[in-house]
PDB file of N, CA and C in Angstrom:
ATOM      1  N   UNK A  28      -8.871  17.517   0.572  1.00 73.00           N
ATOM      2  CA  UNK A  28      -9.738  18.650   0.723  1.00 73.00           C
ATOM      3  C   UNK A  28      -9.981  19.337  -0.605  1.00 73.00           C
ATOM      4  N   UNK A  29     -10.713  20.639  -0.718  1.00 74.00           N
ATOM      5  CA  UNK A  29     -11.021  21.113  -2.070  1.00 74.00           C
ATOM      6  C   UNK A  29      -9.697  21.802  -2.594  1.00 74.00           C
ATOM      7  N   UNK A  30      -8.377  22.033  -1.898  1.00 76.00           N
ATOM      8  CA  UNK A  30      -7.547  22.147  -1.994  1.00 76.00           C
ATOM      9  C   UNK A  30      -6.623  21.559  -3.579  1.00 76.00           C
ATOM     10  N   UNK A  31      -6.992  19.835  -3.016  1.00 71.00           N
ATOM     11  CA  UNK A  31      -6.429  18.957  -3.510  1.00 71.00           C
ATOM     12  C   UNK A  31      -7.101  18.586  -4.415  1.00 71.00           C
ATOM     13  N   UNK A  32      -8.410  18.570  -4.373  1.00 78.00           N
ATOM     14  CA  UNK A  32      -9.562  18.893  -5.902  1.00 78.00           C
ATOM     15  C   UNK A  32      -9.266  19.629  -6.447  1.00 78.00           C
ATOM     16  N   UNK A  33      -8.801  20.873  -6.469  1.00 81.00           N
ATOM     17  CA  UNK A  33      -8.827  21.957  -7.360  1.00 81.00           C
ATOM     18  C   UNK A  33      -7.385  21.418  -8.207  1.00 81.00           C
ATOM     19  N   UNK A  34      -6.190  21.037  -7.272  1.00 78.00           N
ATOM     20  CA  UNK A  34      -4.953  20.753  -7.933  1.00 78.00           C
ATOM     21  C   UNK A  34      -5.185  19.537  -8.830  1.00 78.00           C
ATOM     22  N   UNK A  35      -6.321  18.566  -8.540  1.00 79.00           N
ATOM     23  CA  UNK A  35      -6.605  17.209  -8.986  1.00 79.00           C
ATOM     24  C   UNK A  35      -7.144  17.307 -10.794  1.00 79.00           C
ATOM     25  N   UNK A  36      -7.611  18.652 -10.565  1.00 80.00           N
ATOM     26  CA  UNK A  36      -8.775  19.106 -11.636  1.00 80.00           C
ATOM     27  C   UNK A  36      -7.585  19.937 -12.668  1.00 80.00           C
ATOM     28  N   UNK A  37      -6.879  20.966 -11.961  1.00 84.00           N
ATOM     29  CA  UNK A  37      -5.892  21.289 -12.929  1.00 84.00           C
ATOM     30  C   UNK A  37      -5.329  20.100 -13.703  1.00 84.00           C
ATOM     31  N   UNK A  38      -4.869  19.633 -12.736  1.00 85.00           N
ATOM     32  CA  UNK A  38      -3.441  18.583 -13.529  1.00 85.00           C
ATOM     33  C   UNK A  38      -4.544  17.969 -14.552  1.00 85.00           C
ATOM     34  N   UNK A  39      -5.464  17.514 -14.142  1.00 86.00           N
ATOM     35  CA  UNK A  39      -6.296  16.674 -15.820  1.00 86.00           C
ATOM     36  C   UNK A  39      -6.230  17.478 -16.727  1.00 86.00           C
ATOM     37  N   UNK A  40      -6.753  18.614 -16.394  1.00 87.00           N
ATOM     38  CA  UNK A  40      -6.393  19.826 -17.611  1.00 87.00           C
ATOM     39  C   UNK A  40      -5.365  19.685 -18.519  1.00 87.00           C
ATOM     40  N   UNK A  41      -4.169  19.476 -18.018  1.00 85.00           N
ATOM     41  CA  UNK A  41      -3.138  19.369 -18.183  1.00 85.00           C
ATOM     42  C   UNK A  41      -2.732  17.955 -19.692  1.00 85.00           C
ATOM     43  N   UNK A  42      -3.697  16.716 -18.919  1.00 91.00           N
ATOM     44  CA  UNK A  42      -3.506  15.494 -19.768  1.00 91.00           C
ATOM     45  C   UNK A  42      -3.526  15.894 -21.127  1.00 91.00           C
ATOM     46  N   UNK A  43      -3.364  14.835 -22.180  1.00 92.00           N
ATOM     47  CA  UNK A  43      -3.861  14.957 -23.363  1.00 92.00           C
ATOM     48  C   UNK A  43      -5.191  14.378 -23.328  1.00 92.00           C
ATOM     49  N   UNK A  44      -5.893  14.706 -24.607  1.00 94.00           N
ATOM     50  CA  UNK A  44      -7.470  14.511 -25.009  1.00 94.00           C
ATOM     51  C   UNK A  44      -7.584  12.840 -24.671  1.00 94.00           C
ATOM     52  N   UNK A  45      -6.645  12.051 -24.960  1.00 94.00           N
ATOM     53  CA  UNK A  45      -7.124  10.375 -24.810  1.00 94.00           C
ATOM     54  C   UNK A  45      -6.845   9.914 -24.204  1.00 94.00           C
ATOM     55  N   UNK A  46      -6.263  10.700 -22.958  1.00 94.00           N
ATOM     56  CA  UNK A  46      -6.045  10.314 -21.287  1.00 94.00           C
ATOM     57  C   UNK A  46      -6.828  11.007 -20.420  1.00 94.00           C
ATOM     58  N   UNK A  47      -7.909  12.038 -20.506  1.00 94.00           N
ATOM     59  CA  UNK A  47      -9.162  12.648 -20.272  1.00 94.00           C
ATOM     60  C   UNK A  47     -10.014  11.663 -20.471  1.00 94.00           C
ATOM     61  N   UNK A  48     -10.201  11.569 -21.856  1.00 95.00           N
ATOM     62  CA  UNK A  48     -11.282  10.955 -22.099  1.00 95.00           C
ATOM     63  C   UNK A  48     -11.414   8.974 -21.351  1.00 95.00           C
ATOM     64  N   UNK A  49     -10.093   8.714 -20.976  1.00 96.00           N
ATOM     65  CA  UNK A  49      -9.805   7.629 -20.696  1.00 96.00           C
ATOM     66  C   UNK A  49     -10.484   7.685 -18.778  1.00 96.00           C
ATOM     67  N   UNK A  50      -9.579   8.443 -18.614  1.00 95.00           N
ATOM     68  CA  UNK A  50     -10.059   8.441 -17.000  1.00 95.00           C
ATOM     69  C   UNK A  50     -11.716   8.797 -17.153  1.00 95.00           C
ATOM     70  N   UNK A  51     -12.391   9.801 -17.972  1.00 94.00           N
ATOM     71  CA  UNK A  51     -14.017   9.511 -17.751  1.00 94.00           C
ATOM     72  C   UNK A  51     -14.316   8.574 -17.975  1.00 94.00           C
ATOM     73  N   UNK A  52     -14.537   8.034 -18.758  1.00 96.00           N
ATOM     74  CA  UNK A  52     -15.007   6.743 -19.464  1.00 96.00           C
ATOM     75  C   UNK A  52     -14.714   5.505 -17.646  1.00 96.00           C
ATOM     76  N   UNK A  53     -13.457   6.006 -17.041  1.00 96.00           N
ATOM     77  CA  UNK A  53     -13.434   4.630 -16.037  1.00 96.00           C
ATOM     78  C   UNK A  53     -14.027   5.446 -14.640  1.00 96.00           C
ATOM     79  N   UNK A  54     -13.824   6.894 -14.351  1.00 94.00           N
ATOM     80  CA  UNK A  54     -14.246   7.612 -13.233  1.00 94.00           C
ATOM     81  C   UNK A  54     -15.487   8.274 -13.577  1.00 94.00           C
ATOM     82  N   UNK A  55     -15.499   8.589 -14.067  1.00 94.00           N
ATOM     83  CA  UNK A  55     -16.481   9.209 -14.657  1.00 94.00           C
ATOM     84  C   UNK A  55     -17.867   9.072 -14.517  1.00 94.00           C
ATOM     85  N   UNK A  56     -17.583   7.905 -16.033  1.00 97.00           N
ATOM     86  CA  UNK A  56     -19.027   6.987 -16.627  1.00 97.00           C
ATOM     87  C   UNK A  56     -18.801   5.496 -15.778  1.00 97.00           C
ATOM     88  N   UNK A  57     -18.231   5.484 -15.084  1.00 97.00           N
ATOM     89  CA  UNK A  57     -17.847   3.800 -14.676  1.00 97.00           C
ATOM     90  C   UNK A  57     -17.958   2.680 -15.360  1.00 97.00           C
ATOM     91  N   UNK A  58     -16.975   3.307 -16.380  1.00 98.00           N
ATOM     92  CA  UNK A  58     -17.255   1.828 -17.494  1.00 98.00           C
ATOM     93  C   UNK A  58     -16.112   0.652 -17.062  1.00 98.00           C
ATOM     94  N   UNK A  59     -16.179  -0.214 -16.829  1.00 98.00           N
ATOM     95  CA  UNK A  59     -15.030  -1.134 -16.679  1.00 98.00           C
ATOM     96  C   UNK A  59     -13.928  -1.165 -17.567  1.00 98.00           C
ATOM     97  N   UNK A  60     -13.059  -1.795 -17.228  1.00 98.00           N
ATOM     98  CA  UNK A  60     -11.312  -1.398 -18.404  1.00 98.00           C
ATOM     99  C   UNK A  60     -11.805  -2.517 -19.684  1.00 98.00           C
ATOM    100  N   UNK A  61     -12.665  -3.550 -19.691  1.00 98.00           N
ATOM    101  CA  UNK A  61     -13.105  -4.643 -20.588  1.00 98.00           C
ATOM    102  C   UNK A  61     -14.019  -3.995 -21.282  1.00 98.00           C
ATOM    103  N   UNK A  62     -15.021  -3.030 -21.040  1.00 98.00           N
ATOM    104  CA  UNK A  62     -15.701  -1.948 -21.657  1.00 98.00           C
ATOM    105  C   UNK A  62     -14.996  -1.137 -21.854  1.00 98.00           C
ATOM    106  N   UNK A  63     -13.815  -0.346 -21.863  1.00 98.00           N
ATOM    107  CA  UNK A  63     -13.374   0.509 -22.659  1.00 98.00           C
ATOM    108  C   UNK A  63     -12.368  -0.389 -23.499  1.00 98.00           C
ATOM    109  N   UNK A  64     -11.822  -1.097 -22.958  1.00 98.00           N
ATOM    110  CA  UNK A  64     -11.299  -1.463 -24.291  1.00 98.00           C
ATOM    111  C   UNK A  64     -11.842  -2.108 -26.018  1.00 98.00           C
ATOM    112  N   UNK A  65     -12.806  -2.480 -25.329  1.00 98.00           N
ATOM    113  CA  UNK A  65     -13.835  -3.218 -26.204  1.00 98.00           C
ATOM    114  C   UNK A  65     -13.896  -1.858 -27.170  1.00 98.00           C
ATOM    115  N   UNK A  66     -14.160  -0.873 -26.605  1.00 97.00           N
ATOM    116  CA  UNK A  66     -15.105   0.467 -27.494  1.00 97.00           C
ATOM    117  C   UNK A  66     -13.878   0.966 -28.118  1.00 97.00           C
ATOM    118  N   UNK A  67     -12.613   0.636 -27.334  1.00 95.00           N
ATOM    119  CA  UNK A  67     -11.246   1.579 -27.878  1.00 95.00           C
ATOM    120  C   UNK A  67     -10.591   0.736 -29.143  1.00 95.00           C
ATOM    121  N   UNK A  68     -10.861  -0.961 -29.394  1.00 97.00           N
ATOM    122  CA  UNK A  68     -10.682  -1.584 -30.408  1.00 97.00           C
ATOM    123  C   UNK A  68      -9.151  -2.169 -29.618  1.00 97.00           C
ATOM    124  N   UNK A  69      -8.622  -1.783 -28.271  1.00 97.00           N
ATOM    125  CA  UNK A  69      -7.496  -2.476 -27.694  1.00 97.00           C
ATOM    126  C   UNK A  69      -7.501  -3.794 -26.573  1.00 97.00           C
ATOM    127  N   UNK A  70      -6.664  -4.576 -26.094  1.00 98.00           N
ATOM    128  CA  UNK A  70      -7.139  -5.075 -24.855  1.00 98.00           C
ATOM    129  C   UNK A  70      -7.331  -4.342 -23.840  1.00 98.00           C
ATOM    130  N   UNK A  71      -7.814  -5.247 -23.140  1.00 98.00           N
ATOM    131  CA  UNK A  71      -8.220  -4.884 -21.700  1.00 98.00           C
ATOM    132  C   UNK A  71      -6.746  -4.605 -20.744  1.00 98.00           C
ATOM    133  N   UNK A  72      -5.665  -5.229 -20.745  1.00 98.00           N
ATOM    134  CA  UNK A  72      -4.279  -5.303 -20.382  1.00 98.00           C
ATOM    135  C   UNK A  72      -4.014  -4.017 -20.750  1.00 98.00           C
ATOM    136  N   UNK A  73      -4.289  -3.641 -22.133  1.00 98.00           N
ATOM    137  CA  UNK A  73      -3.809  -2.399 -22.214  1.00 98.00           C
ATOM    138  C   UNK A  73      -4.469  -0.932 -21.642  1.00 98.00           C
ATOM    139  N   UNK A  74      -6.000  -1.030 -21.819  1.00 98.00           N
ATOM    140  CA  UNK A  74      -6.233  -0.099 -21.092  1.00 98.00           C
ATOM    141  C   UNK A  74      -6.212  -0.183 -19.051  1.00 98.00           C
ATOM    142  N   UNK A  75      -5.492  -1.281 -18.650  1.00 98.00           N
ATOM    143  CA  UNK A  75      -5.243  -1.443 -17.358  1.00 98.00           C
ATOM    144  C   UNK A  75      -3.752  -0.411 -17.112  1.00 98.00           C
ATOM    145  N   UNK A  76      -2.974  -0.853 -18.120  1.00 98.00           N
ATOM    146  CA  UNK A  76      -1.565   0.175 -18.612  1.00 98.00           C
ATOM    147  C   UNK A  76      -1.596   1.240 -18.608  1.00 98.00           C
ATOM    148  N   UNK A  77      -2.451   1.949 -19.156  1.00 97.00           N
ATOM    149  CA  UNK A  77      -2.680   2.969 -19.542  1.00 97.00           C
ATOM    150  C   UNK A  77      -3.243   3.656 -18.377  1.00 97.00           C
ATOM    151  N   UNK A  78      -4.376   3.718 -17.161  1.00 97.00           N
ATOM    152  CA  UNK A  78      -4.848   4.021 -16.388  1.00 97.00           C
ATOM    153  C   UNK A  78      -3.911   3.969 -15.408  1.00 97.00           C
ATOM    154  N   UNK A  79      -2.969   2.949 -15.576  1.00 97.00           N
ATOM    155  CA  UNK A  79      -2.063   3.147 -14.055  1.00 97.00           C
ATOM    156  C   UNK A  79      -0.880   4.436 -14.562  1.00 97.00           C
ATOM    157  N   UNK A  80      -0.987   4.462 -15.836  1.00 95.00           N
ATOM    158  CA  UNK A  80       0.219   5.248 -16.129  1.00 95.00           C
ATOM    159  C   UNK A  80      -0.171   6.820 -16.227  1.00 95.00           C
ATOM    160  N   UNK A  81      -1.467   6.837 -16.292  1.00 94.00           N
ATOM    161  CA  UNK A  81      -2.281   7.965 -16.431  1.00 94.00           C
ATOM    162  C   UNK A  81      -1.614   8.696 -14.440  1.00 94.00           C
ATOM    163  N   UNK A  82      -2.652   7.341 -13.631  1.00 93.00           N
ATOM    164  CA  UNK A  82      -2.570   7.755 -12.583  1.00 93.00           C
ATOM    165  C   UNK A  82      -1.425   7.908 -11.436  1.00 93.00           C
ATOM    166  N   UNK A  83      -0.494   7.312 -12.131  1.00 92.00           N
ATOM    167  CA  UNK A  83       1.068   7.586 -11.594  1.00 92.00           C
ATOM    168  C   UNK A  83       1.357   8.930 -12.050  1.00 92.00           C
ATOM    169  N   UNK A  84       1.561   9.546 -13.239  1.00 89.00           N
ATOM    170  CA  UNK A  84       1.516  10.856 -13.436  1.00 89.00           C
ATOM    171  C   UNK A  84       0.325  11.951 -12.596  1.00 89.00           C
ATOM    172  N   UNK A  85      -0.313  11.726 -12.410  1.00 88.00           N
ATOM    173  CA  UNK A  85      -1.447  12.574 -11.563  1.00 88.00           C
ATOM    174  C   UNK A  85      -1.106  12.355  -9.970  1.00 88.00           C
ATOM    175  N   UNK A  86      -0.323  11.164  -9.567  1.00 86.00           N
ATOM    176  CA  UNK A  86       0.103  11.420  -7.934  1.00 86.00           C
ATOM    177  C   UNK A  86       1.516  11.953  -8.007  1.00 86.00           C
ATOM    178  N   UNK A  87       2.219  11.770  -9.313  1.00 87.00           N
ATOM    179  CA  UNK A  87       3.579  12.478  -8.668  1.00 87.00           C
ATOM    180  C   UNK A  87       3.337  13.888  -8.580  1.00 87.00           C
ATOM    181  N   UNK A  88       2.287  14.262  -8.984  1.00 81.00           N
ATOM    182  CA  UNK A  88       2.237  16.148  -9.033  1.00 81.00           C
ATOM    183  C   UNK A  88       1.209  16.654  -7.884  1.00 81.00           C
ATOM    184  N   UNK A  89       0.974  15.705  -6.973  1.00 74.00           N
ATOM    185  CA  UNK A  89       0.237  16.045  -5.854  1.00 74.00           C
ATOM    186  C   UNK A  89       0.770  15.919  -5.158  1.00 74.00           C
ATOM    187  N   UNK A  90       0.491  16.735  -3.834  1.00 70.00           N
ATOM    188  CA  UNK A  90       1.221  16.466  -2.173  1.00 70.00           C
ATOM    189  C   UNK A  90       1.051  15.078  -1.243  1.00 70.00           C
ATOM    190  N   UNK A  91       2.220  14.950  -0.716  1.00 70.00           N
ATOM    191  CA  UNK A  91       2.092  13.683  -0.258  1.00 70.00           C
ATOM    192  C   UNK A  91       1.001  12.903   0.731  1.00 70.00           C
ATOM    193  N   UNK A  92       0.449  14.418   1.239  1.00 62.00           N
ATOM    194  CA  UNK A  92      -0.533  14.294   1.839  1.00 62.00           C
ATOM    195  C   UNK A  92      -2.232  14.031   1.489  1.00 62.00           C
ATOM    196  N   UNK A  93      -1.882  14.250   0.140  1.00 52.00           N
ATOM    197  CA  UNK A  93      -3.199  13.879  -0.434  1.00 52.00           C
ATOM    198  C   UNK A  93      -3.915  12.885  -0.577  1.00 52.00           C
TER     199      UNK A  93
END
């Protein structure tokens, strides 16, 4: 609910600048992880790493119900 948006929206707040900019670039702009990595100069493996690790931190700080 907008509940869980609003808490969804804090916690990004929260990220650093190249884990923001990481989740737009894939939620956002819907760029694929082979398109951002390409643009980020890393693999693709890695920005797959990086997004799950992003988004494991963003569900442990939400309710289970979310």
């Amino acid at each position: 609910g907008v509940e869980n948006r609003t808490a969804l929206l804090q916690l990004v707040e929260l990220l650093d600048e190249a884990d923001r900019v990481l989740l737009d670039r894939y939620f956002g702009q819907s760029m694929s992880q082979q398109a951002i990595a390409e643009l980020m100069g890393v693999s693709q493996m890695q920005v797959s790493r990086s997004l799950a690790k992003v988004l494991r931190r963003l569900r442990s700080h939400l309710p289970e119900d979310a």
